[in-house]
Amino acid sequence: MQLTVKEIKKIIPHRFPFLLIDRVTELIPGEKLVAIKNVSANEHFFEGHFPSQKIMPGVLILEAMAQAGCVYFYYSQNLQGTYHYYLGKTTVKFSAPVVPGDQLQIEVETVKFVGKTGFLKAKATVDQKVVAEAEIALSAKEV
């Protein structure tokens, strides 16, 4: 299954400038999700991080992984009619910078589901080189 940005917006509440995934290229509920973020030189955060050497902030890479995780969690747990909340990270590791022109590919897999809480493993790559890895926790609340 693939999702456009329009379909992603139906699942998570984020909007410009904070929607950090552009497309889901692969989704197998309960197995994995692959999403992409095209990193443009026009991103608002590059104005201050850093004007002379633009680098995507690590916290925003983590946020992109969490947003991809929310979409994955939504489909894997059949959570129509709920809000999804990012609870936190259990581990995170950054290993390379992300710069304008990069295409960030995010892969999300299940660690475990406990009721309406999910523990997920996320990996972000650029040109097949790992730039960040994290384990994140998500929870869903009834609307």
PDB file of C-alpha atoms in Angstrom:
ATOM      1  CA  MET A   1       0.000   0.000   0.000  1.00  0.00           C
ATOM      2  CA  GLN A   2       1.180   3.553  -0.731  1.00  0.00           C
ATOM      3  CA  LEU A   3      -0.109   6.850   0.669  1.00  0.00           C
ATOM      4  CA  THR A   4       0.045  10.383  -0.688  1.00  0.00           C
ATOM      5  CA  VAL A   5       0.533  13.418   1.522  1.00  0.00           C
ATOM      6  CA  LYS A   6      -3.220  14.072   1.228  1.00  0.00           C
ATOM      7  CA  GLU A   7      -3.951  10.613   2.672  1.00  0.00           C
ATOM      8  CA  ILE A   8      -1.320  11.079   5.406  1.00  0.00           C
ATOM      9  CA  LYS A   9      -3.072  14.313   6.489  1.00  0.00           C
ATOM     10  CA  LYS A  10      -6.261  12.303   7.110  1.00  0.00           C
ATOM     11  CA  ILE A  11      -4.383  10.248   9.725  1.00  0.00           C
ATOM     12  CA  ILE A  12      -2.089  12.678  11.554  1.00  0.00           C
ATOM     13  CA  PRO A  13      -2.879  16.306  12.446  1.00  0.00           C
ATOM     14  CA  HIS A  14       0.473  17.815  11.406  1.00  0.00           C
ATOM     15  CA  ARG A  15       0.525  20.518   8.729  1.00  0.00           C
ATOM     16  CA  PHE A  16       3.095  22.810   7.137  1.00  0.00           C
ATOM     17  CA  PRO A  17       5.662  23.562   8.378  1.00  0.00           C
ATOM     18  CA  PHE A  18       5.581  20.595  10.752  1.00  0.00           C
ATOM     19  CA  LEU A  19       4.383  17.765   8.517  1.00  0.00           C
ATOM     20  CA  LEU A  20       7.665  15.918   7.984  1.00  0.00           C
ATOM     21  CA  ILE A  21       6.746  12.981   5.765  1.00  0.00           C
ATOM     22  CA  ASP A  22       5.892  13.508   2.107  1.00  0.00           C
ATOM     23  CA  ARG A  23       4.781  10.056   1.066  1.00  0.00           C
ATOM     24  CA  VAL A  24       4.469   6.459   2.210  1.00  0.00           C
ATOM     25  CA  THR A  25       6.011   4.219  -0.432  1.00  0.00           C
ATOM     26  CA  GLU A  26       5.345   0.893   1.265  1.00  0.00           C
ATOM     27  CA  LEU A  27       2.966  -0.155   4.020  1.00  0.00           C
ATOM     28  CA  ILE A  28       2.366  -3.685   5.239  1.00  0.00           C
ATOM     29  CA  PRO A  29       0.296  -3.372   8.448  1.00  0.00           C
ATOM     30  CA  GLY A  30       1.911  -5.232  11.331  1.00  0.00           C
ATOM     31  CA  GLU A  31       5.169  -5.683   9.390  1.00  0.00           C
ATOM     32  CA  LYS A  32       6.673  -2.422   8.151  1.00  0.00           C
ATOM     33  CA  LEU A  33       6.242   1.037   6.678  1.00  0.00           C
ATOM     34  CA  VAL A  34       8.591   2.980   4.417  1.00  0.00           C
ATOM     35  CA  ALA A  35       8.137   6.748   4.110  1.00  0.00           C
ATOM     36  CA  ILE A  36      10.113   9.558   2.531  1.00  0.00           C
ATOM     37  CA  LYS A  37      10.878  13.170   3.371  1.00  0.00           C
ATOM     38  CA  ASN A  38      12.387  15.256   0.592  1.00  0.00           C
ATOM     39  CA  VAL A  39      14.714  17.728   2.294  1.00  0.00           C
ATOM     40  CA  SER A  40      14.591  21.037   0.439  1.00  0.00           C
ATOM     41  CA  ALA A  41      16.977  23.967   0.807  1.00  0.00           C
ATOM     42  CA  ASN A  42      13.824  26.029   1.424  1.00  0.00           C
ATOM     43  CA  GLU A  43      12.952  24.304   4.724  1.00  0.00           C
ATOM     44  CA  HIS A  44      12.217  26.949   7.361  1.00  0.00           C
ATOM     45  CA  PHE A  45      14.532  25.397   9.970  1.00  0.00           C
ATOM     46  CA  PHE A  46      17.611  25.927   7.789  1.00  0.00           C
ATOM     47  CA  GLU A  47      17.398  29.682   8.431  1.00  0.00           C
ATOM     48  CA  GLY A  48      18.840  29.117  11.883  1.00  0.00           C
ATOM     49  CA  HIS A  49      20.322  25.593  11.741  1.00  0.00           C
ATOM     50  CA  PHE A  50      22.797  26.635  10.409  1.00  0.00           C
ATOM     51  CA  PRO A  51      22.910  29.549   7.947  1.00  0.00           C
ATOM     52  CA  SER A  52      26.485  28.806   6.819  1.00  0.00           C
ATOM     53  CA  GLN A  53      26.185  24.993   6.844  1.00  0.00           C
ATOM     54  CA  LYS A  54      22.607  23.790   6.645  1.00  0.00           C
ATOM     55  CA  ILE A  55      21.910  20.618   8.668  1.00  0.00           C
ATOM     56  CA  MET A  56      18.468  19.150   9.434  1.00  0.00           C
ATOM     57  CA  PRO A  57      18.040  19.179  13.232  1.00  0.00           C
ATOM     58  CA  GLY A  58      18.170  15.717  14.780  1.00  0.00           C
ATOM     59  CA  VAL A  59      14.996  16.371  16.731  1.00  0.00           C
ATOM     60  CA  LEU A  60      13.154  16.880  13.413  1.00  0.00           C
ATOM     61  CA  ILE A  61      14.558  13.636  12.010  1.00  0.00           C
ATOM     62  CA  LEU A  62      13.219  11.950  15.151  1.00  0.00           C
ATOM     63  CA  GLU A  63       9.875  13.742  14.664  1.00  0.00           C
ATOM     64  CA  ALA A  64       9.687  12.481  11.062  1.00  0.00           C
ATOM     65  CA  MET A  65      10.278   8.943  12.340  1.00  0.00           C
ATOM     66  CA  ALA A  66       7.537   9.427  14.969  1.00  0.00           C
ATOM     67  CA  GLN A  67       5.078  10.722  12.341  1.00  0.00           C
ATOM     68  CA  ALA A  68       5.820   7.713  10.126  1.00  0.00           C
ATOM     69  CA  GLY A  69       5.353   5.553  13.223  1.00  0.00           C
ATOM     70  CA  CYS A  70       1.924   7.095  13.858  1.00  0.00           C
ATOM     71  CA  VAL A  71       0.771   6.242  10.321  1.00  0.00           C
ATOM     72  CA  TYR A  72       2.113   2.701  10.689  1.00  0.00           C
ATOM     73  CA  PHE A  73       0.509   2.304  14.125  1.00  0.00           C
ATOM     74  CA  TYR A  74      -2.834   3.579  12.776  1.00  0.00           C
ATOM     75  CA  TYR A  75      -2.979   0.901  10.085  1.00  0.00           C
ATOM     76  CA  SER A  76      -1.356  -1.907  12.090  1.00  0.00           C
ATOM     77  CA  GLN A  77      -3.753  -1.551  15.012  1.00  0.00           C
ATOM     78  CA  ASN A  78      -6.863  -0.568  12.977  1.00  0.00           C
ATOM     79  CA  LEU A  79      -7.223   2.673  14.953  1.00  0.00           C
ATOM     80  CA  GLN A  80      -9.790   4.560  12.904  1.00  0.00           C
ATOM     81  CA  GLY A  81     -11.468   7.180  15.079  1.00  0.00           C
ATOM     82  CA  THR A  82      -8.564   7.685  17.484  1.00  0.00           C
ATOM     83  CA  TYR A  83      -5.824  10.214  18.039  1.00  0.00           C
ATOM     84  CA  HIS A  84      -2.243   9.022  18.155  1.00  0.00           C
ATOM     85  CA  TYR A  85       0.233  10.321  20.647  1.00  0.00           C
ATOM     86  CA  TYR A  86       3.987  10.077  20.606  1.00  0.00           C
ATOM     87  CA  LEU A  87       4.921   8.982  24.120  1.00  0.00           C
ATOM     88  CA  GLY A  88       8.669   9.132  23.859  1.00  0.00           C
ATOM     89  CA  LYS A  89      11.867   7.634  22.677  1.00  0.00           C
ATOM     90  CA  THR A  90      13.520   4.723  24.384  1.00  0.00           C
ATOM     91  CA  THR A  91      16.734   5.028  22.380  1.00  0.00           C
ATOM     92  CA  VAL A  92      17.990   7.284  19.610  1.00  0.00           C
ATOM     93  CA  LYS A  93      21.262   7.424  17.713  1.00  0.00           C
ATOM     94  CA  PHE A  94      22.322   9.907  15.041  1.00  0.00           C
ATOM     95  CA  SER A  95      25.175   8.861  12.787  1.00  0.00           C
ATOM     96  CA  ALA A  96      25.343  11.314   9.851  1.00  0.00           C
ATOM     97  CA  PRO A  97      24.029  14.766   8.924  1.00  0.00           C
ATOM     98  CA  VAL A  98      21.019  15.346   6.669  1.00  0.00           C
ATOM     99  CA  VAL A  99      21.423  18.315   4.318  1.00  0.00           C
ATOM    100  CA  PRO A 100      19.429  20.088   1.585  1.00  0.00           C
ATOM    101  CA  GLY A 101      18.863  17.857  -1.444  1.00  0.00           C
ATOM    102  CA  ASP A 102      18.812  14.648   0.590  1.00  0.00           C
ATOM    103  CA  GLN A 103      15.885  12.274   0.479  1.00  0.00           C
ATOM    104  CA  LEU A 104      15.301  10.876   3.939  1.00  0.00           C
ATOM    105  CA  GLN A 105      13.892   7.338   3.821  1.00  0.00           C
ATOM    106  CA  ILE A 106      12.257   6.179   7.027  1.00  0.00           C
ATOM    107  CA  GLU A 107      11.568   2.529   7.805  1.00  0.00           C
ATOM    108  CA  VAL A 108       9.357   1.550  10.737  1.00  0.00           C
ATOM    109  CA  GLU A 109       8.874  -1.949  12.167  1.00  0.00           C
ATOM    110  CA  THR A 110       7.078  -3.384  15.173  1.00  0.00           C
ATOM    111  CA  VAL A 111       8.921  -4.172  18.379  1.00  0.00           C
ATOM    112  CA  LYS A 112       5.665  -5.029  20.179  1.00  0.00           C
ATOM    113  CA  PHE A 113       2.065  -3.912  20.644  1.00  0.00           C
ATOM    114  CA  VAL A 114       0.465  -3.859  24.097  1.00  0.00           C
ATOM    115  CA  GLY A 115      -3.186  -2.874  23.833  1.00  0.00           C
ATOM    116  CA  LYS A 116      -3.327   0.605  22.331  1.00  0.00           C
ATOM    117  CA  THR A 117       0.367   1.217  22.931  1.00  0.00           C
ATOM    118  CA  GLY A 118       3.010   0.399  20.371  1.00  0.00           C
ATOM    119  CA  PHE A 119       6.763   0.114  20.618  1.00  0.00           C
ATOM    120  CA  LEU A 120       8.394   0.614  17.249  1.00  0.00           C
ATOM    121  CA  LYS A 121      11.851   0.530  15.741  1.00  0.00           C
ATOM    122  CA  ALA A 122      12.626   3.275  13.222  1.00  0.00           C
ATOM    123  CA  LYS A 123      15.590   3.782  10.922  1.00  0.00           C
ATOM    124  CA  ALA A 124      16.298   6.809   8.723  1.00  0.00           C
ATOM    125  CA  THR A 125      18.630   6.534   5.754  1.00  0.00           C
ATOM    126  CA  VAL A 126      19.955   8.754   2.970  1.00  0.00           C
ATOM    127  CA  ASP A 127      21.255   6.945  -0.122  1.00  0.00           C
ATOM    128  CA  GLN A 128      21.077   3.669   1.857  1.00  0.00           C
ATOM    129  CA  LYS A 129      23.392   5.063   4.576  1.00  0.00           C
ATOM    130  CA  VAL A 130      21.908   5.052   8.098  1.00  0.00           C
ATOM    131  CA  VAL A 131      21.633   8.596   9.495  1.00  0.00           C
ATOM    132  CA  ALA A 132      19.468   7.870  12.553  1.00  0.00           C
ATOM    133  CA  GLU A 133      17.907   4.975  14.467  1.00  0.00           C
ATOM    134  CA  ALA A 134      15.380   5.052  17.279  1.00  0.00           C
ATOM    135  CA  GLU A 135      12.952   3.015  19.297  1.00  0.00           C
ATOM    136  CA  ILE A 136       9.795   5.003  19.935  1.00  0.00           C
ATOM    137  CA  ALA A 137       6.619   4.483  21.906  1.00  0.00           C
ATOM    138  CA  LEU A 138       3.173   5.535  20.704  1.00  0.00           C
ATOM    139  CA  SER A 139      -0.242   5.424  22.276  1.00  0.00           C
ATOM    140  CA  ALA A 140      -3.764   5.925  21.010  1.00  0.00           C
ATOM    141  CA  LYS A 141      -6.680   7.562  22.773  1.00  0.00           C
ATOM    142  CA  GLU A 142     -10.323   7.257  21.811  1.00  0.00           C
ATOM    143  CA  VAL A 143     -11.870  10.385  20.289  1.00  0.00           C
TER     144      VAL A 143
END
